[in-house]
PDB file of C-alpha atoms and ligand atoms in Angstrom:
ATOM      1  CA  UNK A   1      16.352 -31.245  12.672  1.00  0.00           C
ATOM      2  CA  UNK A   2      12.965 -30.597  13.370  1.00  0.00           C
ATOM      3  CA  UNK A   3      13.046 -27.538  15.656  1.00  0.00           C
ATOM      4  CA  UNK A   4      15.520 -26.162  12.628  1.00  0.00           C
ATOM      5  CA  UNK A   5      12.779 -27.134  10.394  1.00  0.00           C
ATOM      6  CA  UNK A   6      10.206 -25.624  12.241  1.00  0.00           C
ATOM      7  CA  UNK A   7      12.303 -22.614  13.155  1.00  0.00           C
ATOM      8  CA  UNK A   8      13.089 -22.246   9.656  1.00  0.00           C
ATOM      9  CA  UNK A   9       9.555 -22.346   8.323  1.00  0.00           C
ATOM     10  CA  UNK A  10       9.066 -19.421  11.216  1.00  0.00           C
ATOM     11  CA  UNK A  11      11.186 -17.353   9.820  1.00  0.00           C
ATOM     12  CA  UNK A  12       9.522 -18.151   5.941  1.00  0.00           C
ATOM     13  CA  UNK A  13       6.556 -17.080   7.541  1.00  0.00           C
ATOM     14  CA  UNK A  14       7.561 -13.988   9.610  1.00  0.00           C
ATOM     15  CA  UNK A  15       9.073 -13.132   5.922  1.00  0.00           C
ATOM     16  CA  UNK A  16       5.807 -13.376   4.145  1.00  0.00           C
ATOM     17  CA  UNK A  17       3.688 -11.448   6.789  1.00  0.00           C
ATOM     18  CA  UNK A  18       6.270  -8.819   7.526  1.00  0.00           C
ATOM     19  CA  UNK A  19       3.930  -5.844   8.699  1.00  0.00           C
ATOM     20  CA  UNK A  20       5.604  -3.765   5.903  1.00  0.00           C
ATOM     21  CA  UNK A  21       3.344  -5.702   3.169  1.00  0.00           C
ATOM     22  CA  UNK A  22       0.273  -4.699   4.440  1.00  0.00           C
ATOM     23  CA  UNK A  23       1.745  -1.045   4.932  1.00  0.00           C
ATOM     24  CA  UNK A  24       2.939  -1.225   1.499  1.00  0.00           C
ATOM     25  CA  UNK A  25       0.169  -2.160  -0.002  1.00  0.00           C
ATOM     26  CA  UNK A  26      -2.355   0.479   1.371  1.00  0.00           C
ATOM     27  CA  UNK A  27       0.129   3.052   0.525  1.00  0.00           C
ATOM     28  CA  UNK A  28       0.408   2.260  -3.290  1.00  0.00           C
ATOM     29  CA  UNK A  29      -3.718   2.237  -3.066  1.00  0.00           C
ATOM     30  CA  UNK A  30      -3.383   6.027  -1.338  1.00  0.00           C
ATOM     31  CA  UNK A  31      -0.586   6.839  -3.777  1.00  0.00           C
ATOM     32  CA  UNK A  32      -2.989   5.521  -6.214  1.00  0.00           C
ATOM     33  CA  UNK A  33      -5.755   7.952  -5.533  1.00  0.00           C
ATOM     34  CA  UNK A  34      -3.568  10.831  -4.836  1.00  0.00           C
ATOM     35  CA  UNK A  35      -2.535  10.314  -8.374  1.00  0.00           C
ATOM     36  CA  UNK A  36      -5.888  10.658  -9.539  1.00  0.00           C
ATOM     37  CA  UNK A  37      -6.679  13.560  -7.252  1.00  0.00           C
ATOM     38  CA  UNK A  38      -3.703  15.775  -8.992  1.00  0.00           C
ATOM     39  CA  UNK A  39      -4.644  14.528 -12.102  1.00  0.00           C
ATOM     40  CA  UNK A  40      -7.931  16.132 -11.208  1.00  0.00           C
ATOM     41  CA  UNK A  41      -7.137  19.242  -9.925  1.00  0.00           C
ATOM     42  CA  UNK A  42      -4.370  19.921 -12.772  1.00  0.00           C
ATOM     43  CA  UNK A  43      -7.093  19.382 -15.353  1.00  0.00           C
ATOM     44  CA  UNK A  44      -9.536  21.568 -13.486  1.00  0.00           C
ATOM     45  CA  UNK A  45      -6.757  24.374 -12.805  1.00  0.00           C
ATOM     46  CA  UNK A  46      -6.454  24.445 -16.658  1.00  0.00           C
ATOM     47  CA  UNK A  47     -10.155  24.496 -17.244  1.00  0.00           C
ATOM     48  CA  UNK A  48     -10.698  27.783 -15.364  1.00  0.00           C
ATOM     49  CA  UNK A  49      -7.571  28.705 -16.327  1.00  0.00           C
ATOM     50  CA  UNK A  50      -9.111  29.257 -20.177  1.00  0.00           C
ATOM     51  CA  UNK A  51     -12.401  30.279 -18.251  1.00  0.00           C
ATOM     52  CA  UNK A  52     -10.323  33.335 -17.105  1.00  0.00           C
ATOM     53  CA  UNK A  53      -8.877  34.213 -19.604  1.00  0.00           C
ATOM     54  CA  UNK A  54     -11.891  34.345 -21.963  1.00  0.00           C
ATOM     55  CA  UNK A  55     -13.651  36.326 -18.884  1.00  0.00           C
ATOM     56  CA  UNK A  56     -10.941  38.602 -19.118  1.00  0.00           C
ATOM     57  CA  UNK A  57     -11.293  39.031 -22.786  1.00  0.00           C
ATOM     58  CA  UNK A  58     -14.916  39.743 -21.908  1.00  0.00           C
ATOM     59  CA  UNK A  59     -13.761  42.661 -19.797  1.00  0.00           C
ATOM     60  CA  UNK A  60     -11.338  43.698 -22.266  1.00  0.00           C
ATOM     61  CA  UNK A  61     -14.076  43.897 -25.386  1.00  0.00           C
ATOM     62  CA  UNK A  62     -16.390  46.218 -23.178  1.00  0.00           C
ATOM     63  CA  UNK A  63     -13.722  48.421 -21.783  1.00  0.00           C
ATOM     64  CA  UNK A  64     -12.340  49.139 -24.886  1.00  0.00           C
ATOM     65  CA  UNK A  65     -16.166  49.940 -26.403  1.00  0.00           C
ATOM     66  CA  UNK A  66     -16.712  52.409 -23.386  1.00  0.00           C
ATOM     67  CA  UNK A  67     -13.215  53.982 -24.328  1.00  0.00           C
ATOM     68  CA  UNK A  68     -14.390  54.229 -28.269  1.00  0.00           C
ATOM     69  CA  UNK A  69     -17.674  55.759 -27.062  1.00  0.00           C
ATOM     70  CA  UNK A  70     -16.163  58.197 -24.262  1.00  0.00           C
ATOM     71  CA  UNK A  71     -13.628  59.240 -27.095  1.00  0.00           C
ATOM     72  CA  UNK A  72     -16.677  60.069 -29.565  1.00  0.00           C
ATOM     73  CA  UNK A  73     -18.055  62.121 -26.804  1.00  0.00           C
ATOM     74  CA  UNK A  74     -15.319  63.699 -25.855  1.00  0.00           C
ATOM     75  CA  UNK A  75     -14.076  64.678 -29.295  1.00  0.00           C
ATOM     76  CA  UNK A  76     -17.242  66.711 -29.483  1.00  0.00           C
ATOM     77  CA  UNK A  77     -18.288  64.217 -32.791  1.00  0.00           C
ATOM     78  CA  UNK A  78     -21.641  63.921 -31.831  1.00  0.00           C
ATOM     79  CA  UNK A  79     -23.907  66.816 -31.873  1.00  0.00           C
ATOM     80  CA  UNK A  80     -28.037  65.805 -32.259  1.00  0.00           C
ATOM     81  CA  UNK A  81     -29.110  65.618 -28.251  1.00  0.00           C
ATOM     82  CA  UNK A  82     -30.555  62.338 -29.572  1.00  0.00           C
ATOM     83  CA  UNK A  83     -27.491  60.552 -30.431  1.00  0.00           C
ATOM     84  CA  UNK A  84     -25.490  62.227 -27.875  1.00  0.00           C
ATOM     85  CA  UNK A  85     -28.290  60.803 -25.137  1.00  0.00           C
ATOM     86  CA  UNK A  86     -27.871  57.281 -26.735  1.00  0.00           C
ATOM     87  CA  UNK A  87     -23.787  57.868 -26.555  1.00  0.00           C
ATOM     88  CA  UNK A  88     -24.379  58.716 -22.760  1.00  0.00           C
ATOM     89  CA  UNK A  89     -26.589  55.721 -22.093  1.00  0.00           C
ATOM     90  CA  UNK A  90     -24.710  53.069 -23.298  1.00  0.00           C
ATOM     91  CA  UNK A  91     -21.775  54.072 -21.597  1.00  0.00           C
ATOM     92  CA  UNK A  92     -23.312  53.924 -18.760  1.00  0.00           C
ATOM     93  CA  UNK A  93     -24.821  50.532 -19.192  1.00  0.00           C
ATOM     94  CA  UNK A  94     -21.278  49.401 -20.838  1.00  0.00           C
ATOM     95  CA  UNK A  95     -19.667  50.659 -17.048  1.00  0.00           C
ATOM     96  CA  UNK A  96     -22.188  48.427 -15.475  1.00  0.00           C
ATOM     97  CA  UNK A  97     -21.761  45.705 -17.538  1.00  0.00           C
ATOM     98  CA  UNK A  98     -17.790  46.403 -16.953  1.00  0.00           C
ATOM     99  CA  UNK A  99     -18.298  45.959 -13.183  1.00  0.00           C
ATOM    100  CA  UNK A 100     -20.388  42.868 -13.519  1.00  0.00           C
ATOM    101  CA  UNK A 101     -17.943  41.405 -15.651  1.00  0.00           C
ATOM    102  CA  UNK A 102     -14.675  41.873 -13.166  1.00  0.00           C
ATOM    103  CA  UNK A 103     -16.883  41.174 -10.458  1.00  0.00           C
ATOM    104  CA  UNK A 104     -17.151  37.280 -12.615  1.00  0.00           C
ATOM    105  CA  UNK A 105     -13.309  37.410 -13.112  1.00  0.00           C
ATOM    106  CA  UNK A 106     -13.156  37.821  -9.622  1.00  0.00           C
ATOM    107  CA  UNK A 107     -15.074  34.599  -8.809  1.00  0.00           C
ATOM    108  CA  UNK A 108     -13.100  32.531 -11.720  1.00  0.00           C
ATOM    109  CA  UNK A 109      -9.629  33.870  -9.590  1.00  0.00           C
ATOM    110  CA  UNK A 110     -10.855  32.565  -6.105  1.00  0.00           C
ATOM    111  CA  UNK A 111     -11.900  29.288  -7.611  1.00  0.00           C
ATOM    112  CA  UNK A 112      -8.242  28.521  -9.386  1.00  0.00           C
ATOM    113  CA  UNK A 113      -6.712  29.996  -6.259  1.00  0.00           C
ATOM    114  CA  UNK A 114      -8.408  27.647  -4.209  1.00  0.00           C
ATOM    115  CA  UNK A 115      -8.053  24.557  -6.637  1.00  0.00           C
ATOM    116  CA  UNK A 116      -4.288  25.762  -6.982  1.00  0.00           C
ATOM    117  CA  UNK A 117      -4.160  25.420  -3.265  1.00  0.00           C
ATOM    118  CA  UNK A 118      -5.629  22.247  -3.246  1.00  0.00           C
ATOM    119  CA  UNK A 119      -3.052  21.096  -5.575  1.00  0.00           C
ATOM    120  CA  UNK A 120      -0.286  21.924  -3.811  1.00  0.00           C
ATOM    121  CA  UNK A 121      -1.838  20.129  -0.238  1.00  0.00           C
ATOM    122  CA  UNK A 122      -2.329  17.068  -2.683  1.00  0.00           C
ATOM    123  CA  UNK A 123       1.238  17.484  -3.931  1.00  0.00           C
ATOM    124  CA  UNK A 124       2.186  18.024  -0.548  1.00  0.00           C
ATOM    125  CA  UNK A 125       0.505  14.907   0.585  1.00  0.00           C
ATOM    126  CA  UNK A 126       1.978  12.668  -1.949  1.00  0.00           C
ATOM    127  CA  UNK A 127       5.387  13.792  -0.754  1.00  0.00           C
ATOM    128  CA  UNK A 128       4.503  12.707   2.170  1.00  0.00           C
ATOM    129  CA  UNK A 129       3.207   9.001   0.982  1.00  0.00           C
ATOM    130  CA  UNK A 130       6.483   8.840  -1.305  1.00  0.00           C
ATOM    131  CA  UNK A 131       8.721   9.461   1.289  1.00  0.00           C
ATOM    132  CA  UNK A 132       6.832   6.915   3.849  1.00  0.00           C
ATOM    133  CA  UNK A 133       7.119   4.225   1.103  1.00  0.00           C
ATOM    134  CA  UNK A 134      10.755   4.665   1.003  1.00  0.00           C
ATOM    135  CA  UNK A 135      10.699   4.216   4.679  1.00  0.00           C
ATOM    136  CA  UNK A 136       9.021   1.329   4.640  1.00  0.00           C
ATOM    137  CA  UNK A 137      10.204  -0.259   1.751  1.00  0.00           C
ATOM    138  CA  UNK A 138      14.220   0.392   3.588  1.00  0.00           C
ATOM    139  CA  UNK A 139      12.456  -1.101   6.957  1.00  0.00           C
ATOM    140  CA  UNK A 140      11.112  -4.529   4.916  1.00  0.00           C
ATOM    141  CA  UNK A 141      14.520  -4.753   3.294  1.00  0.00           C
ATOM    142  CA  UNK A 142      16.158  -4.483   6.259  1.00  0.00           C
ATOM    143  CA  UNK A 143      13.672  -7.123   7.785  1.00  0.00           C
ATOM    144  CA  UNK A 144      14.324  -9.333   5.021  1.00  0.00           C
ATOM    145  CA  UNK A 145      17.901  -9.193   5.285  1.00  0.00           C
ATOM    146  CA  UNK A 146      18.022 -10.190   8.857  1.00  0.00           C
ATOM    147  CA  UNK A 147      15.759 -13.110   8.522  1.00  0.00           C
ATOM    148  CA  UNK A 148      18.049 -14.257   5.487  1.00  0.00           C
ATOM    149  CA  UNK A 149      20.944 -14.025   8.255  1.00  0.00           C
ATOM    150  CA  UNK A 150      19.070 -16.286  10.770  1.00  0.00           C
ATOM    151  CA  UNK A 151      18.504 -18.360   8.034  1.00  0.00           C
ATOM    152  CA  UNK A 152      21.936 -18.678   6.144  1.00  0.00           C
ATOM    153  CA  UNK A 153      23.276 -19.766   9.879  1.00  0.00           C
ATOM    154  CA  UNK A 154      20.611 -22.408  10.556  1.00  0.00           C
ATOM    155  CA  UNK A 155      20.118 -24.053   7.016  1.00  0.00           C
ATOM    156  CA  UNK A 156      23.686 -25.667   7.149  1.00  0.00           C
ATOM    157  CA  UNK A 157      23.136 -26.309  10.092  1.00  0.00           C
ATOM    158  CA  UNK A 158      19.906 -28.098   9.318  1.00  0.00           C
ATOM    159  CA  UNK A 159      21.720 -29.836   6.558  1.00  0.00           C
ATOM    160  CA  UNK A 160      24.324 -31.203   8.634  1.00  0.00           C
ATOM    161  CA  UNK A 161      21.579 -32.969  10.674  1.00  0.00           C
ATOM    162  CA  UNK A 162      19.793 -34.332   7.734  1.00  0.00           C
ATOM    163  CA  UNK A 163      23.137 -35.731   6.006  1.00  0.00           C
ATOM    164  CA  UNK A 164      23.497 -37.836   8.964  1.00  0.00           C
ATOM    165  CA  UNK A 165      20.318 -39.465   8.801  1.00  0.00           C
ATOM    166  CA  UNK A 166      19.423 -42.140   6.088  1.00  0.00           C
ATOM    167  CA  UNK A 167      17.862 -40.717   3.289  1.00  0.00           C
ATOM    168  CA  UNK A 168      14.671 -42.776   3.274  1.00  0.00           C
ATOM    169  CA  UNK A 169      14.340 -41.594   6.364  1.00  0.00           C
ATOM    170  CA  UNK A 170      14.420 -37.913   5.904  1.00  0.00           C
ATOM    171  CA  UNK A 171      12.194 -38.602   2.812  1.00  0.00           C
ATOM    172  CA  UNK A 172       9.803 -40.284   4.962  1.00  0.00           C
ATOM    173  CA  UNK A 173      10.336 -37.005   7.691  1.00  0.00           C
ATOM    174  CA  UNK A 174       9.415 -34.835   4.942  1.00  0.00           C
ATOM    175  CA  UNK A 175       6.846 -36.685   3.432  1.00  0.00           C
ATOM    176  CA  UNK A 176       4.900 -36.741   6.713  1.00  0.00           C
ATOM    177  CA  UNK A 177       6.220 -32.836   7.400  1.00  0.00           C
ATOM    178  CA  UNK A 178       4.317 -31.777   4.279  1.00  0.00           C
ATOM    179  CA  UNK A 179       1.199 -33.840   5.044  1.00  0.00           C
ATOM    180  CA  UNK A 180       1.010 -32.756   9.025  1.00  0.00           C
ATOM    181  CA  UNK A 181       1.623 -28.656   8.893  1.00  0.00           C
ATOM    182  CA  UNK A 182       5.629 -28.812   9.000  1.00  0.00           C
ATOM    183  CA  UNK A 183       5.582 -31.368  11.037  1.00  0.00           C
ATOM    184  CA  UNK A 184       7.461 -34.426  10.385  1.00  0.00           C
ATOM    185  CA  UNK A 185       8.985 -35.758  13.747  1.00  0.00           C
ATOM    186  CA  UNK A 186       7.613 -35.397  17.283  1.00  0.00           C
ATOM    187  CA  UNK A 187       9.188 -36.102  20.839  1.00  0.00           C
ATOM    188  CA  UNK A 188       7.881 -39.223  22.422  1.00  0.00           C
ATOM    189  CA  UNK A 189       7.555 -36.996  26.333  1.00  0.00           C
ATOM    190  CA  UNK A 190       5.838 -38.924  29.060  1.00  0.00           C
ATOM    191  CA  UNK A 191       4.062 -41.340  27.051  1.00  0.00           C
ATOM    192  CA  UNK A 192       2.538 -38.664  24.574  1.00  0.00           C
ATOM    193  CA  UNK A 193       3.192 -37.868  20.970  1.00  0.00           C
ATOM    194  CA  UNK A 194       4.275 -34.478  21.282  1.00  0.00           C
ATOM    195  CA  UNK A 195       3.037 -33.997  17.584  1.00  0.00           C
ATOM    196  CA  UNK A 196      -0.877 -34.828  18.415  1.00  0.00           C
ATOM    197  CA  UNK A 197      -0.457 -34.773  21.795  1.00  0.00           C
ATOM    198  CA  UNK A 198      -1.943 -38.452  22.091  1.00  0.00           C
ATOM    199  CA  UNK A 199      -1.689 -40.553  24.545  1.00  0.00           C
ATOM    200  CA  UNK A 200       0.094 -43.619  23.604  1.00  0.00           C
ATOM    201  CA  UNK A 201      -1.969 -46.671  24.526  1.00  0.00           C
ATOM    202  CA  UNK A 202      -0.055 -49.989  27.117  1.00  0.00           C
ATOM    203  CA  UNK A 203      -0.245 -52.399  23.880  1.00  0.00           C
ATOM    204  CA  UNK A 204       1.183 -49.700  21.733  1.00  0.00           C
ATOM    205  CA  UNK A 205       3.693 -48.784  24.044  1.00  0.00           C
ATOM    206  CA  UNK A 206       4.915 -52.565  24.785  1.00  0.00           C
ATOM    207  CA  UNK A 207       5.380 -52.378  21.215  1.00  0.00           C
ATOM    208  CA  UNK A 208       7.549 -49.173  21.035  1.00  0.00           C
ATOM    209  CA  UNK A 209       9.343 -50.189  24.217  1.00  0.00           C
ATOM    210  CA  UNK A 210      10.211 -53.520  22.535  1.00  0.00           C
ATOM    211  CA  UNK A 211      11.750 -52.203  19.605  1.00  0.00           C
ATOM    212  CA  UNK A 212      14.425 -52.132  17.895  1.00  0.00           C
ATOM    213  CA  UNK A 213      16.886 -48.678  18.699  1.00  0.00           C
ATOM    214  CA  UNK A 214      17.183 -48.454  14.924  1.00  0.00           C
ATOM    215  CA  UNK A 215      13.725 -49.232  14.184  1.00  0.00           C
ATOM    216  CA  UNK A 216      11.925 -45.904  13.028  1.00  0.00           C
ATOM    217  CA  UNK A 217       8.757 -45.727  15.644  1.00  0.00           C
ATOM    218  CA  UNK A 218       5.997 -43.750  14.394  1.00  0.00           C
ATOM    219  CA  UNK A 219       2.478 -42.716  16.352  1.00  0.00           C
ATOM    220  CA  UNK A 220      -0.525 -44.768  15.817  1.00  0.00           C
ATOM    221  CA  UNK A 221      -2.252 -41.228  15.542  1.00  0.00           C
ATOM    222  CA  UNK A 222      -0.942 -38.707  13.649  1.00  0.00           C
ATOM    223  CA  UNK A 223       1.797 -40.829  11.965  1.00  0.00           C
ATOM    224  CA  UNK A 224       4.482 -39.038  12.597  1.00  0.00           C
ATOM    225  CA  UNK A 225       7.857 -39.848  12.743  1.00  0.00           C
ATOM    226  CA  UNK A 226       8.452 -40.678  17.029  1.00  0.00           C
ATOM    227  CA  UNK A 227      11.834 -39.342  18.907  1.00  0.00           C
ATOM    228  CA  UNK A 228      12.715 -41.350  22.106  1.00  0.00           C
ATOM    229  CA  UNK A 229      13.984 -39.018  24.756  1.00  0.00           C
ATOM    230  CA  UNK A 230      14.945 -39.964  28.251  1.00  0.00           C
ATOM    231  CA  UNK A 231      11.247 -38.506  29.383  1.00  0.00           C
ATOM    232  CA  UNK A 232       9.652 -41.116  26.996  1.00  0.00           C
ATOM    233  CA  UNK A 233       8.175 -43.078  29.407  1.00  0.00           C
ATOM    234  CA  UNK A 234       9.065 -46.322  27.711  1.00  0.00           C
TER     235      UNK A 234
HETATM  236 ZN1   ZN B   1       0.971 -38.436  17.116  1.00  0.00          ZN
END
């Protein structure tokens, strides 16, 4: 009963400390901060999104004044030299201002370009973490089914040992099993306790060796519950 006990616990604890957890959880921290990151970039997309456009509009107003002016001109409407000098200036310096302003609508393109591509890598990359927690998540279940198997077939088992044993005694065995780290019963092997590994002492062992074969023997040591084997020494 014991080495199902202990096998048992094993398996509890291979359950508990399945690699997959650890996995797991780092990837819902990435996922996490990829969020965030998209977030991010969607909210700064949109930003110079509106920063374009208004840059364009920029563009727009000054083009169409150059167009007014170069109309006036050209429909002959202006006649002092004076005016017509003005007219010729500030279409010039509306043509400059023209190419300075594309040259600005230029930059605000690259920029959402290049945010736009980071978006899609960061979209790309939590893909990528989405589909690896699936993966993971099917490789934990499929770890947890298996040790549920192993343990379905050893806990009757288990149970079939216990139920023929006296209760009080497999209260006792798992009194002691939750005091001593799972351990409840230990082989007495060539005059050792097998639980602490003590060596049993020539008075104590008279004693054991005297008993009854009923009597419940338990080490001096570590209290635990003592099996006779053949290798006892006794
Ligand atoms: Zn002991």
């Amino acid at each position: 009963m014991q080495a199902l006990d202990t096998k048992l616990d094993q398996l509890a604890h291979r359950r508990e400390t399945l690699p997959q957890h650890a996995a797991l959880r780092e990837l819902d921290a990435t996922l996490l901060v990829l969020r965030d990151q998209i977030v991010a970039a969607e909210t700064e997309a949109d930003d110079i999104t509106r920063e374009l456009t208004k840059a364009e509009g920029d563009v727009e107003q000054v083009r169409a004044r150059a167009a007014r002016d170069q109309q006036r001109l050209d429909a002959g409407q202006v006649s002092s030299p004076k005016e017509l000098e003005g007219l010729q200036h500030e279409i010039a310096t509306l043509a400059k201002r023209q190419g300075d302003l594309e040259d600005v609508v230029l930059e605000i393109m690259e920029r959402l370009e290049s945010t736009q591509s980071r978006h899609s890598e960061l979209l790309g990359q939590q893909e990528e973490a989405k589909a690896r927690y699936t993966e993971l998540t099917a490789a934990r279940d499929r770890a947890n089914a298996e040790i549920d198997n192993e343990m379905a077939v050893l806990r009757p088992q288990r149970d079939t040992q216990a139920g023929g044993l006296a209760d009080e005694l497999v209260a006792l065995y798992e009194k002691i099993r939750a005091q001593q780290g799972g351990i409840g019963a230990a082989q007495l092997t060539q005059r050792r306790c097998s639980g602490c590994r003590l060596e049993i002492n020539n008075v104590e062992l008279g004693r054991l060796r005297a008993a009854d074969e009923d009597e419940v023997l338990r080490c001096e040591e570590c209290r635990r519950i003592l099996v006779r084997t053949p290798e006892s020494g006794l």
